[in-house]
Amino acid sequence: MFSASALPIVFLLFLSAVCGQTLYLAGDSTMAAGGGGSSTQGWGVPLTQYLDISVVNDAVAGESARSYSEQGLFTNLVNSIKSGDYVIIEFGHNDASAGAIDNGKQDAVGDGYNITSTVTTSNGTQILIHSFAYYIENAIMAIEAKGANPIISSLTPDNIWTNGAIAAGGRFVSYAQSIGTRRNITYVDHYAYVAQAYDALGQTQTTTFYPIDHLHTNAAGANVVAQAFVRGLLCGSSTLKSRVNAAGQDVPNGCI
């Protein structure tokens, strides 16, 4: 039990810890500053205008859950975080099977932690690779060991439409959801919330967000994608939603 004289000090320490929180982002070009180049932008950049928490964007173009792990980028992130921080993890665009020769990015196919596959490298060496969940869940456990708060997010949609709506998400959407369930952490179905936003805007306007391909958005598109994440965050239970500012409270669309 704290004495009355100690309470102001305890409150100041608590306030300092809360105000000093940082949000880290781990992902690929769809999240990264500069996107995929050629005037594209990742959604992690405009996200900052909807939150009252410091944001460190550690997303790197071209990375997968596996390559981000094997190159030590998750290790670097974990070394930087402190108790009370948040980490949003979003991968999947670069994790698909590569074919006969390993590309250093593909994961073993399947929805589970203990799935492995043997692949052949460009020099003919055979190596063992692990599942999407293996790489992500190892990062989650390391983040939690530091007292920080991981959030798993499904990947963003491509600008691909079926019958007037964004096409359904693939296996990496369900993989992300399964990880959230297994690890009992916040899951944001970013794919579904972006699809909702795009469907509301329509295919013609949405296509203006994609200047070079069907994956990488321009700044305007990145803002829509960021807003969609904020909406998903507000519709969930993560304590990070308490750091959504007035602009974030006003993002369009509703809960799914």
CSV table of C-alpha atoms in Angstrom, one decimal:
chain,number,residue,atom,x,y,z
A,1,MET,CA,0.0,0.0,0.0
A,2,PHE,CA,1.4,3.4,-1.0
A,3,SER,CA,1.5,6.3,1.5
A,4,ALA,CA,-0.3,9.5,0.6
A,5,SER,CA,3.0,11.3,0.1
A,6,ALA,CA,4.1,8.6,-2.4
A,7,LEU,CA,1.0,8.7,-4.5
A,8,PRO,CA,2.0,11.7,-6.6
A,9,ILE,CA,5.3,10.1,-7.4
A,10,VAL,CA,3.6,6.8,-8.4
A,11,PHE,CA,1.2,8.7,-10.6
A,12,LEU,CA,4.0,10.6,-12.4
A,13,LEU,CA,5.8,7.3,-13.0
A,14,PHE,CA,2.6,5.8,-14.5
A,15,LEU,CA,2.0,8.9,-16.6
A,16,SER,CA,5.6,8.9,-17.8
A,17,ALA,CA,5.3,5.2,-18.8
A,18,VAL,CA,2.0,5.7,-20.7
A,19,CYS,CA,3.1,8.9,-22.5
A,20,GLY,CA,6.4,7.3,-23.4
A,21,GLN,CA,4.8,4.4,-25.2
A,22,THR,CA,5.8,3.7,-28.8
A,23,LEU,CA,4.1,1.9,-31.6
A,24,TYR,CA,6.4,-0.1,-33.9
A,25,LEU,CA,5.4,-1.4,-37.3
A,26,ALA,CA,6.8,-4.6,-38.9
A,27,GLY,CA,5.8,-5.3,-42.5
A,28,ASP,CA,6.6,-5.0,-46.2
A,29,SER,CA,6.3,-2.3,-48.9
A,30,THR,CA,2.6,-1.9,-48.4
A,31,MET,CA,3.4,-0.5,-44.9
A,32,ALA,CA,6.9,0.9,-45.4
A,33,ALA,CA,7.9,4.5,-46.0
A,34,GLY,CA,8.3,4.9,-49.8
A,35,GLY,CA,6.1,1.9,-50.5
A,36,GLY,CA,7.3,0.1,-53.5
A,37,GLY,CA,9.0,3.1,-55.0
A,38,SER,CA,7.9,5.2,-58.0
A,39,SER,CA,5.8,7.6,-56.0
A,40,THR,CA,4.0,4.9,-54.0
A,41,GLN,CA,3.6,5.0,-50.3
A,42,GLY,CA,3.0,2.6,-47.4
A,43,TRP,CA,0.1,2.9,-45.1
A,44,GLY,CA,2.3,3.2,-42.0
A,45,VAL,CA,3.2,6.7,-43.0
A,46,PRO,CA,-0.3,8.3,-42.9
A,47,LEU,CA,-1.2,6.2,-39.9
A,48,THR,CA,0.6,8.6,-37.6
A,49,GLN,CA,-1.9,11.4,-38.1
A,50,TYR,CA,-4.6,9.2,-36.5
A,51,LEU,CA,-2.8,8.4,-33.3
A,52,ASP,CA,-1.4,10.3,-30.3
A,53,ILE,CA,1.5,7.8,-29.9
A,54,SER,CA,5.0,7.9,-31.3
A,55,VAL,CA,5.3,5.6,-34.3
A,56,VAL,CA,8.5,3.8,-35.5
A,57,ASN,CA,8.0,2.4,-39.0
A,58,ASP,CA,10.3,-0.6,-39.3
A,59,ALA,CA,8.6,-2.0,-42.3
A,60,VAL,CA,10.9,-2.9,-45.2
A,61,ALA,CA,10.0,-3.3,-48.9
A,62,GLY,CA,10.3,-6.8,-50.2
A,63,GLU,CA,10.3,-8.6,-46.9
A,64,SER,CA,8.4,-11.7,-45.8
A,65,ALA,CA,7.8,-13.1,-42.3
A,66,ARG,CA,10.7,-15.5,-43.0
A,67,SER,CA,13.2,-13.0,-44.5
A,68,TYR,CA,12.4,-10.4,-41.8
A,69,SER,CA,13.2,-13.0,-39.3
A,70,GLU,CA,16.3,-14.5,-40.9
A,71,GLN,CA,17.8,-11.1,-41.6
A,72,GLY,CA,17.6,-10.2,-37.9
A,73,LEU,CA,15.0,-7.4,-38.4
A,74,PHE,CA,12.6,-8.9,-35.8
A,75,THR,CA,15.6,-9.2,-33.4
A,76,ASN,CA,16.5,-5.5,-34.0
A,77,LEU,CA,12.9,-4.5,-33.3
A,78,VAL,CA,12.6,-6.6,-30.2
A,79,ASN,CA,15.9,-5.1,-28.9
A,80,SER,CA,14.4,-1.6,-29.3
A,81,ILE,CA,11.0,-2.1,-27.7
A,82,LYS,CA,10.2,-1.6,-24.0
A,83,SER,CA,7.4,-2.7,-21.7
A,84,GLY,CA,4.1,-1.1,-22.6
A,85,ASP,CA,5.0,-0.5,-26.3
A,86,TYR,CA,2.9,-1.9,-29.2
A,87,VAL,CA,4.0,-3.8,-32.3
A,88,ILE,CA,1.8,-4.2,-35.4
A,89,ILE,CA,2.9,-7.2,-37.5
A,90,GLU,CA,1.6,-7.5,-41.1
A,91,PHE,CA,3.1,-9.8,-43.7
A,92,GLY,CA,1.9,-12.1,-46.5
A,93,HIS,CA,2.5,-10.4,-49.8
A,94,ASN,CA,6.0,-11.8,-50.2
A,95,ASP,CA,5.5,-15.1,-48.4
A,96,ALA,CA,4.0,-17.2,-51.2
A,97,SER,CA,5.7,-20.3,-52.7
A,98,ALA,CA,8.5,-19.4,-55.1
A,99,GLY,CA,8.6,-22.5,-57.3
A,100,ALA,CA,11.6,-24.9,-57.9
A,101,ILE,CA,14.3,-22.5,-56.5
A,102,ASP,CA,14.0,-20.9,-53.1
A,103,ASN,CA,13.9,-17.1,-53.1
A,104,GLY,CA,14.7,-16.6,-49.4
A,105,LYS,CA,11.2,-15.4,-48.7
A,106,GLN,CA,8.7,-18.2,-49.1
A,107,ASP,CA,7.4,-20.0,-46.1
A,108,ALA,CA,6.4,-23.6,-45.7
A,109,VAL,CA,2.7,-23.9,-46.7
A,110,GLY,CA,0.1,-24.6,-44.1
A,111,ASP,CA,-1.8,-23.1,-41.2
A,112,GLY,CA,0.1,-24.0,-38.1
A,113,TYR,CA,3.3,-23.5,-36.1
A,114,ASN,CA,5.1,-26.8,-36.6
A,115,ILE,CA,5.0,-27.0,-40.4
A,116,THR,CA,8.2,-27.4,-42.3
A,117,SER,CA,9.4,-27.9,-45.9
A,118,THR,CA,12.7,-28.7,-47.6
A,119,VAL,CA,13.5,-26.3,-50.4
A,120,THR,CA,16.5,-26.0,-52.8
A,121,THR,CA,18.6,-22.8,-53.0
A,122,SER,CA,20.1,-21.3,-56.1
A,123,ASN,CA,23.4,-23.1,-55.4
A,124,GLY,CA,21.7,-26.5,-55.1
A,125,THR,CA,21.7,-26.7,-51.3
A,126,GLN,CA,18.7,-28.1,-49.6
A,127,ILE,CA,17.5,-26.2,-46.5
A,128,LEU,CA,14.6,-26.5,-44.1
A,129,ILE,CA,12.1,-23.6,-43.9
A,130,HIS,CA,9.2,-23.1,-41.5
A,131,SER,CA,5.6,-21.9,-41.7
A,132,PHE,CA,4.3,-18.3,-41.7
A,133,ALA,CA,3.0,-18.9,-38.2
A,134,TYR,CA,6.4,-20.1,-37.0
A,135,TYR,CA,8.2,-16.9,-37.9
A,136,ILE,CA,5.4,-14.6,-36.7
A,137,GLU,CA,4.7,-16.5,-33.5
A,138,ASN,CA,8.4,-16.6,-32.5
A,139,ALA,CA,8.4,-12.8,-32.9
A,140,ILE,CA,5.2,-12.5,-30.9
A,141,MET,CA,6.7,-14.5,-28.0
A,142,ALA,CA,9.8,-12.3,-28.0
A,143,ILE,CA,7.7,-9.1,-28.0
A,144,GLU,CA,5.6,-10.4,-25.1
A,145,ALA,CA,8.7,-11.4,-23.2
A,146,LYS,CA,9.7,-7.7,-23.2
A,147,GLY,CA,6.3,-6.7,-21.8
A,148,ALA,CA,5.1,-5.2,-25.1
A,149,ASN,CA,1.8,-5.7,-26.9
A,150,PRO,CA,1.8,-7.5,-30.3
A,151,ILE,CA,-1.0,-7.0,-32.8
A,152,ILE,CA,-1.3,-9.3,-35.8
A,153,SER,CA,-2.9,-7.8,-38.9
A,154,SER,CA,-3.9,-9.5,-42.1
A,155,LEU,CA,-2.3,-8.3,-45.3
A,156,THR,CA,-3.9,-5.6,-47.5
A,157,PRO,CA,-5.9,-6.4,-50.6
A,158,ASP,CA,-4.6,-6.1,-54.1
A,159,ASN,CA,-6.6,-4.0,-56.6
A,160,ILE,CA,-8.3,-7.1,-57.9
A,161,TRP,CA,-12.1,-7.2,-58.3
A,162,THR,CA,-14.7,-9.9,-58.7
A,163,ASN,CA,-18.3,-9.1,-59.6
A,164,GLY,CA,-17.9,-5.4,-58.5
A,165,ALA,CA,-16.2,-6.1,-55.2
A,166,ILE,CA,-12.6,-6.6,-54.0
A,167,ALA,CA,-11.8,-10.3,-54.4
A,168,ALA,CA,-11.8,-12.5,-51.3
A,169,GLY,CA,-8.6,-12.8,-49.2
A,170,GLY,CA,-6.3,-15.8,-49.6
A,171,ARG,CA,-4.6,-18.1,-47.2
A,172,PHE,CA,-2.5,-15.5,-45.5
A,173,VAL,CA,-5.6,-13.7,-44.2
A,174,SER,CA,-6.7,-16.9,-42.4
A,175,TYR,CA,-3.1,-17.6,-41.3
A,176,ALA,CA,-3.0,-14.2,-39.5
A,177,GLN,CA,-6.4,-14.8,-37.9
A,178,SER,CA,-5.3,-18.2,-36.7
A,179,ILE,CA,-2.1,-16.7,-35.1
A,180,GLY,CA,-4.2,-14.2,-33.3
A,181,THR,CA,-6.4,-17.0,-31.9
A,182,ARG,CA,-3.5,-19.3,-30.9
A,183,ARG,CA,-1.5,-16.6,-29.3
A,184,ASN,CA,-4.6,-14.9,-27.7
A,185,ILE,CA,-3.5,-11.5,-29.0
A,186,THR,CA,-5.4,-8.7,-30.9
A,187,TYR,CA,-6.1,-9.5,-34.6
A,188,VAL,CA,-7.1,-6.8,-37.0
A,189,ASP,CA,-8.6,-8.1,-40.2
A,190,HIS,CA,-7.0,-5.3,-42.2
A,191,TYR,CA,-7.9,-7.0,-45.5
A,192,ALA,CA,-11.6,-6.9,-44.7
A,193,TYR,CA,-11.6,-3.3,-43.5
A,194,VAL,CA,-9.7,-2.1,-46.6
A,195,ALA,CA,-12.0,-4.2,-48.8
A,196,GLN,CA,-15.0,-2.5,-47.1
A,197,ALA,CA,-13.5,0.9,-47.8
A,198,TYR,CA,-12.7,0.1,-51.4
A,199,ASP,CA,-16.1,-1.4,-52.1
A,200,ALA,CA,-17.7,1.8,-50.8
A,201,LEU,CA,-15.5,4.0,-53.0
A,202,GLY,CA,-15.9,1.8,-56.1
A,203,GLN,CA,-13.5,0.2,-58.5
A,204,THR,CA,-13.0,3.4,-60.6
A,205,GLN,CA,-11.8,5.6,-57.8
A,206,THR,CA,-9.9,2.8,-56.1
A,207,THR,CA,-7.9,2.1,-59.3
A,208,THR,CA,-6.6,5.7,-59.1
A,209,PHE,CA,-4.7,4.7,-55.9
A,210,TYR,CA,-2.6,2.2,-57.8
A,211,PRO,CA,-0.1,4.0,-60.2
A,212,ILE,CA,2.3,1.2,-61.0
A,213,ASP,CA,0.7,-2.2,-60.3
A,214,HIS,CA,-2.2,-3.8,-58.4
A,215,LEU,CA,-0.3,-3.9,-55.1
A,216,HIS,CA,1.3,-0.6,-54.2
A,217,THR,CA,-0.8,2.5,-53.4
A,218,ASN,CA,0.0,6.1,-53.9
A,219,ALA,CA,-0.3,8.5,-50.9
A,220,ALA,CA,-4.0,8.9,-51.3
A,221,GLY,CA,-4.5,5.2,-51.3
A,222,ALA,CA,-2.2,4.7,-48.4
A,223,ASN,CA,-4.3,7.1,-46.4
A,224,VAL,CA,-7.5,5.0,-47.1
A,225,VAL,CA,-5.6,1.9,-46.1
A,226,ALA,CA,-4.4,3.6,-42.8
A,227,GLN,CA,-8.0,4.7,-42.1
A,228,ALA,CA,-9.2,1.2,-42.6
A,229,PHE,CA,-6.7,-0.1,-40.1
A,230,VAL,CA,-7.8,2.5,-37.5
A,231,ARG,CA,-11.4,1.5,-38.0
A,232,GLY,CA,-10.5,-2.1,-37.4
A,233,LEU,CA,-8.6,-1.1,-34.3
A,234,LEU,CA,-11.5,0.9,-32.9
A,235,CYS,CA,-13.8,-2.1,-33.5
A,236,GLY,CA,-11.5,-4.4,-31.5
A,237,SER,CA,-10.4,-4.7,-27.9
A,238,SER,CA,-6.8,-3.6,-28.1
A,239,THR,CA,-5.8,-0.9,-25.5
A,240,LEU,CA,-4.0,0.8,-28.4
A,241,LYS,CA,-7.4,2.2,-29.5
A,242,SER,CA,-7.2,4.5,-26.5
A,243,ARG,CA,-4.4,6.3,-28.4
A,244,VAL,CA,-6.6,7.0,-31.4
A,245,ASN,CA,-7.0,10.8,-31.7
A,246,ALA,CA,-10.0,12.8,-32.8
A,247,ALA,CA,-9.1,12.5,-36.5
A,248,GLY,CA,-8.9,8.7,-36.0
A,249,GLN,CA,-12.3,8.6,-34.3
A,250,ASP,CA,-13.8,10.1,-37.4
A,251,VAL,CA,-12.4,7.6,-40.0
A,252,PRO,CA,-15.2,6.3,-42.3
A,253,ASN,CA,-17.1,3.1,-42.4
A,254,GLY,CA,-18.2,0.8,-39.6
A,255,CYS,CA,-17.4,-2.4,-37.7
A,256,ILE,CA,-17.4,-5.7,-39.6
